[in-house]
mmCIF file of C-alpha atoms in Angstrom:
data_model
loop_
_atom_site.group_PDB
_atom_site.id
_atom_site.type_symbol
_atom_site.label_atom_id
_atom_site.label_comp_id
_atom_site.label_asym_id
_atom_site.label_seq_id
_atom_site.Cartn_x
_atom_site.Cartn_y
_atom_site.Cartn_z
ATOM 1 C CA MET A 1 21.949 -14.806 3.020
ATOM 2 C CA LYS A 2 19.998 -16.587 6.111
ATOM 3 C CA ALA A 3 19.030 -13.403 8.009
ATOM 4 C CA ARG A 4 17.214 -12.153 4.374
ATOM 5 C CA ILE A 5 15.460 -15.432 4.061
ATOM 6 C CA ALA A 6 13.978 -15.694 7.569
ATOM 7 C CA ARG A 7 12.369 -12.497 7.205
ATOM 8 C CA LEU A 8 10.379 -13.891 4.052
ATOM 9 C CA LYS A 9 6.839 -14.287 4.403
ATOM 10 C CA LEU A 10 5.964 -14.102 0.632
ATOM 11 C CA MET A 11 7.984 -15.434 -2.543
ATOM 12 C CA ILE A 12 7.387 -14.148 -5.947
ATOM 13 C CA PHE A 13 8.029 -15.897 -9.016
ATOM 14 C CA ASP A 14 8.479 -15.203 -13.120
ATOM 15 C CA VAL A 15 6.788 -18.306 -15.233
ATOM 16 C CA ASP A 16 8.972 -18.565 -17.862
ATOM 17 C CA GLY A 17 12.418 -19.316 -17.090
ATOM 18 C CA VAL A 18 11.451 -20.260 -14.086
ATOM 19 C CA LEU A 19 8.455 -22.354 -13.482
ATOM 20 C CA THR A 20 9.078 -22.806 -16.807
ATOM 21 C CA ASP A 21 12.590 -23.884 -19.197
ATOM 22 C CA GLY A 22 11.481 -21.083 -20.840
ATOM 23 C CA ARG A 23 10.282 -22.631 -24.024
ATOM 24 C CA ILE A 24 7.172 -21.632 -25.536
ATOM 25 C CA ILE A 25 4.806 -23.819 -27.835
ATOM 26 C CA PHE A 26 2.527 -22.812 -29.967
ATOM 27 C CA GLN A 27 -0.483 -24.747 -32.056
ATOM 28 C CA ASP A 28 -2.718 -24.204 -34.425
ATOM 29 C CA GLY A 29 -5.338 -21.818 -32.687
ATOM 30 C CA ASP A 30 -3.978 -19.659 -30.827
ATOM 31 C CA ILE A 31 -3.370 -22.849 -28.502
ATOM 32 C CA GLU A 32 -0.162 -22.374 -26.393
ATOM 33 C CA HIS A 33 1.848 -24.973 -24.230
ATOM 34 C CA LYS A 34 3.936 -24.573 -21.349
ATOM 35 C CA ALA A 35 5.226 -27.404 -19.589
ATOM 36 C CA PHE A 36 5.608 -27.643 -15.358
ATOM 37 C CA ASP A 37 7.762 -29.108 -13.993
ATOM 38 C CA VAL A 38 5.729 -31.408 -10.596
ATOM 39 C CA LYS A 39 8.594 -31.105 -8.110
ATOM 40 C CA ASP A 40 8.484 -27.236 -8.330
ATOM 41 C CA GLY A 41 4.495 -27.090 -8.302
ATOM 42 C CA HIS A 42 5.017 -29.863 -5.036
ATOM 43 C CA GLY A 43 7.968 -26.812 -3.206
ATOM 44 C CA ILE A 44 5.321 -24.037 -3.724
ATOM 45 C CA LYS A 45 2.860 -25.998 -2.022
ATOM 46 C CA LEU A 46 4.907 -26.751 1.071
ATOM 47 C CA LEU A 47 5.841 -22.749 0.967
ATOM 48 C CA LEU A 48 1.959 -22.062 1.479
ATOM 49 C CA GLY A 49 1.507 -24.637 3.755
ATOM 50 C CA ALA A 50 4.325 -23.615 5.703
ATOM 51 C CA GLY A 51 2.035 -19.610 5.925
ATOM 52 C CA ILE A 52 4.719 -18.541 3.018
ATOM 53 C CA GLU A 53 2.707 -16.658 0.314
ATOM 54 C CA ALA A 54 3.502 -17.098 -3.141
ATOM 55 C CA ALA A 55 2.543 -15.089 -6.255
ATOM 56 C CA ILE A 56 3.149 -15.165 -9.968
ATOM 57 C CA ILE A 57 4.553 -11.595 -11.898
ATOM 58 C CA THR A 58 5.147 -12.470 -15.745
ATOM 59 C CA GLY A 59 5.624 -10.419 -18.753
ATOM 60 C CA ARG A 60 3.359 -12.911 -20.767
ATOM 61 C CA SER A 61 -0.063 -14.016 -20.567
ATOM 62 C CA SER A 62 -1.159 -17.095 -20.151
ATOM 63 C CA GLN A 63 -4.409 -18.910 -19.706
ATOM 64 C CA VAL A 64 -2.384 -21.965 -19.080
ATOM 65 C CA VAL A 65 -0.276 -19.751 -15.975
ATOM 66 C CA ASN A 66 -3.926 -19.068 -14.280
ATOM 67 C CA ARG A 67 -4.425 -22.730 -14.297
ATOM 68 C CA ARG A 68 -1.118 -23.983 -12.880
ATOM 69 C CA ALA A 69 -1.691 -21.254 -10.431
ATOM 70 C CA ALA A 70 -4.958 -22.016 -9.527
ATOM 71 C CA ASP A 71 -3.959 -25.632 -9.211
ATOM 72 C CA LEU A 72 -1.437 -24.594 -6.975
ATOM 73 C CA GLY A 73 -3.232 -22.293 -4.978
ATOM 74 C CA ILE A 74 -1.523 -19.247 -5.766
ATOM 75 C CA ARG A 75 -3.907 -16.337 -5.414
ATOM 76 C CA ARG A 76 -1.685 -12.815 -6.729
ATOM 77 C CA VAL A 77 -1.288 -13.163 -10.154
ATOM 78 C CA TYR A 78 0.143 -10.129 -12.446
ATOM 79 C CA GLN A 79 0.031 -11.221 -15.812
ATOM 80 C CA LYS A 80 1.481 -8.976 -18.916
ATOM 81 C CA VAL A 81 3.146 -6.555 -16.993
ATOM 82 C CA HIS A 82 5.872 -4.564 -18.652
ATOM 83 C CA ASN A 83 7.134 -3.062 -15.360
ATOM 84 C CA LYS A 84 7.703 -5.413 -12.712
ATOM 85 C CA VAL A 85 8.230 -3.206 -10.180
ATOM 86 C CA GLU A 86 4.872 -1.986 -10.378
ATOM 87 C CA ALA A 87 3.416 -5.067 -9.423
ATOM 88 C CA LEU A 88 6.188 -5.457 -6.822
ATOM 89 C CA GLY A 89 4.567 -2.400 -5.545
ATOM 90 C CA ASP A 90 0.987 -3.366 -6.040
ATOM 91 C CA ILE A 91 2.112 -6.524 -4.015
ATOM 92 C CA VAL A 92 3.213 -4.421 -0.819
ATOM 93 C CA ARG A 93 -0.187 -2.489 -1.075
ATOM 94 C CA ALA A 94 -2.343 -5.194 -1.116
ATOM 95 C CA THR A 95 -0.751 -7.704 1.727
ATOM 96 C CA GLY A 96 1.042 -5.003 4.099
ATOM 97 C CA ILE A 97 4.547 -7.066 3.257
ATOM 98 C CA GLU A 98 7.488 -5.002 3.037
ATOM 99 C CA GLU A 99 10.123 -5.310 0.049
ATOM 100 C CA ALA A 100 12.688 -6.791 2.365
ATOM 101 C CA GLU A 101 10.317 -9.185 2.873
ATOM 102 C CA LEU A 102 9.449 -10.675 -0.188
ATOM 103 C CA GLY A 103 11.378 -12.900 -2.602
ATOM 104 C CA TYR A 104 11.723 -13.161 -5.938
ATOM 105 C CA MET A 105 12.895 -15.512 -8.630
ATOM 106 C CA GLY A 106 13.778 -14.293 -12.271
ATOM 107 C CA ASP A 107 15.169 -15.687 -15.089
ATOM 108 C CA ASP A 108 16.130 -12.044 -17.471
ATOM 109 C CA LEU A 109 17.040 -8.576 -17.662
ATOM 110 C CA ILE A 110 13.654 -7.916 -17.060
ATOM 111 C CA ASP A 111 13.798 -9.118 -13.433
ATOM 112 C CA ILE A 112 16.489 -6.775 -12.552
ATOM 113 C CA PRO A 113 14.647 -4.171 -11.292
ATOM 114 C CA VAL A 114 12.546 -5.990 -8.831
ATOM 115 C CA LEU A 115 15.992 -8.209 -7.852
ATOM 116 C CA ARG A 116 16.941 -4.968 -6.823
ATOM 117 C CA ARG A 117 14.381 -4.259 -4.578
ATOM 118 C CA VAL A 118 13.699 -7.310 -2.920
ATOM 119 C CA GLY A 119 14.914 -8.471 0.312
ATOM 120 C CA PHE A 120 15.459 -12.211 -1.371
ATOM 121 C CA ALA A 121 16.650 -12.189 -5.052
ATOM 122 C CA VAL A 122 17.271 -15.200 -6.608
ATOM 123 C CA ALA A 123 18.624 -15.954 -10.230
ATOM 124 C CA VAL A 124 18.003 -19.823 -11.917
ATOM 125 C CA ALA A 125 21.200 -21.387 -13.030
ATOM 126 C CA ASP A 126 20.471 -21.111 -16.669
ATOM 127 C CA ALA A 127 19.536 -17.670 -16.118
ATOM 128 C CA SER A 128 21.155 -14.349 -17.879
ATOM 129 C CA PRO A 129 24.422 -13.829 -16.631
ATOM 130 C CA HIS A 130 23.939 -10.028 -16.074
ATOM 131 C CA ILE A 131 21.481 -10.476 -13.517
ATOM 132 C CA PHE A 132 23.588 -12.621 -11.376
ATOM 133 C CA PRO A 133 25.389 -9.423 -9.570
ATOM 134 C CA TYR A 134 21.992 -8.642 -8.696
ATOM 135 C CA ALA A 135 21.039 -12.500 -7.027
ATOM 136 C CA HIS A 136 21.521 -13.157 -3.262
ATOM 137 C CA TYR A 137 21.161 -16.607 -4.490
ATOM 138 C CA ARG A 138 22.111 -18.849 -7.616
ATOM 139 C CA THR A 139 19.981 -22.170 -8.043
ATOM 140 C CA GLN A 140 22.192 -25.405 -9.006
ATOM 141 C CA ALA A 141 18.742 -26.071 -11.287
ATOM 142 C CA ARG A 142 17.707 -25.008 -14.300
ATOM 143 C CA GLY A 143 14.587 -23.068 -14.950
ATOM 144 C CA GLY A 144 11.837 -25.348 -14.938
ATOM 145 C CA HIS A 145 13.785 -28.025 -13.686
ATOM 146 C CA GLY A 146 14.021 -27.588 -10.330
ATOM 147 C CA ALA A 147 14.928 -24.478 -9.181
ATOM 148 C CA CYS A 148 11.991 -23.526 -7.354
ATOM 149 C CA ARG A 149 11.517 -26.521 -5.595
ATOM 150 C CA GLU A 150 15.471 -25.997 -4.607
ATOM 151 C CA VAL A 151 14.563 -22.189 -3.427
ATOM 152 C CA CYS A 152 11.083 -23.318 -0.961
ATOM 153 C CA GLU A 153 13.202 -26.123 0.686
ATOM 154 C CA LEU A 154 15.970 -23.870 0.907
ATOM 155 C CA ILE A 155 13.516 -20.921 2.421
ATOM 156 C CA LEU A 156 11.854 -23.844 4.791
ATOM 157 C CA GLN A 157 15.280 -24.846 6.246
ATOM 158 C CA VAL A 158 16.239 -21.693 7.142
ATOM 159 C CA GLN A 159 13.091 -21.118 8.474
ATOM 160 C CA GLY A 160 13.224 -23.825 10.166
ATOM 161 C CA ARG A 161 9.715 -24.764 9.126
ATOM 162 C CA TRP A 162 10.907 -27.979 7.259
ATOM 163 C CA ASN A 163 10.599 -30.327 9.436
ATOM 164 C CA ALA A 164 6.523 -29.272 10.399
ATOM 165 C CA VAL A 165 5.832 -29.641 7.029
ATOM 166 C CA THR A 166 7.505 -32.577 5.679
ATOM 167 C CA GLU A 167 6.303 -34.311 8.691
ATOM 168 C CA ARG A 168 3.315 -36.068 7.364
ATOM 169 C CA TYR A 169 6.081 -37.755 4.607
ATOM 170 C CA PHE A 170 8.424 -38.876 6.997
ATOM 171 C CA GLY A 171 6.099 -39.755 10.376
ATOM 172 C CA ARG A 172 7.323 -38.337 13.711
ATOM 173 C CA ASP A 173 10.746 -39.946 13.992
ATOM 174 C CA SER A 174 12.527 -39.163 11.373
ATOM 175 C CA ASP A 175 15.222 -36.559 11.953
#
């Protein structure tokens, strides 16, 4: 698994069930609410700060996702995607990054085709059990509750970038 993580150049995240706990709240007037974990968001910012790109591929469409992506600095956002492998192909073509250098984090059946293609496939702890055989790593944390942060920290630690991106928090004298 460490060799897979060492090659990683871009991490792709699903939204519902990964960046959120999977609940969607609708309000009158077609207003949609999603709750995002700030620790997950900071993990993504740490990845970006280390030079590892991030992207979103989600089956639903929501302005909330666009706003969250903008807040985090995620430029590649694919929404209302029915075939996630096609979006994966778009990312490969746009970035020149090979599938083996991509990671994907998912939680449900629609994610299996992408999990099968990327170099580092991740399932959140509370994912559909049907996707676990396709994951190289299963988080301890649930989707929307620190799972993304867990994976971001793992990537940074395996790639030896953790100390550099967290130095401003710990100072120069820390281990």
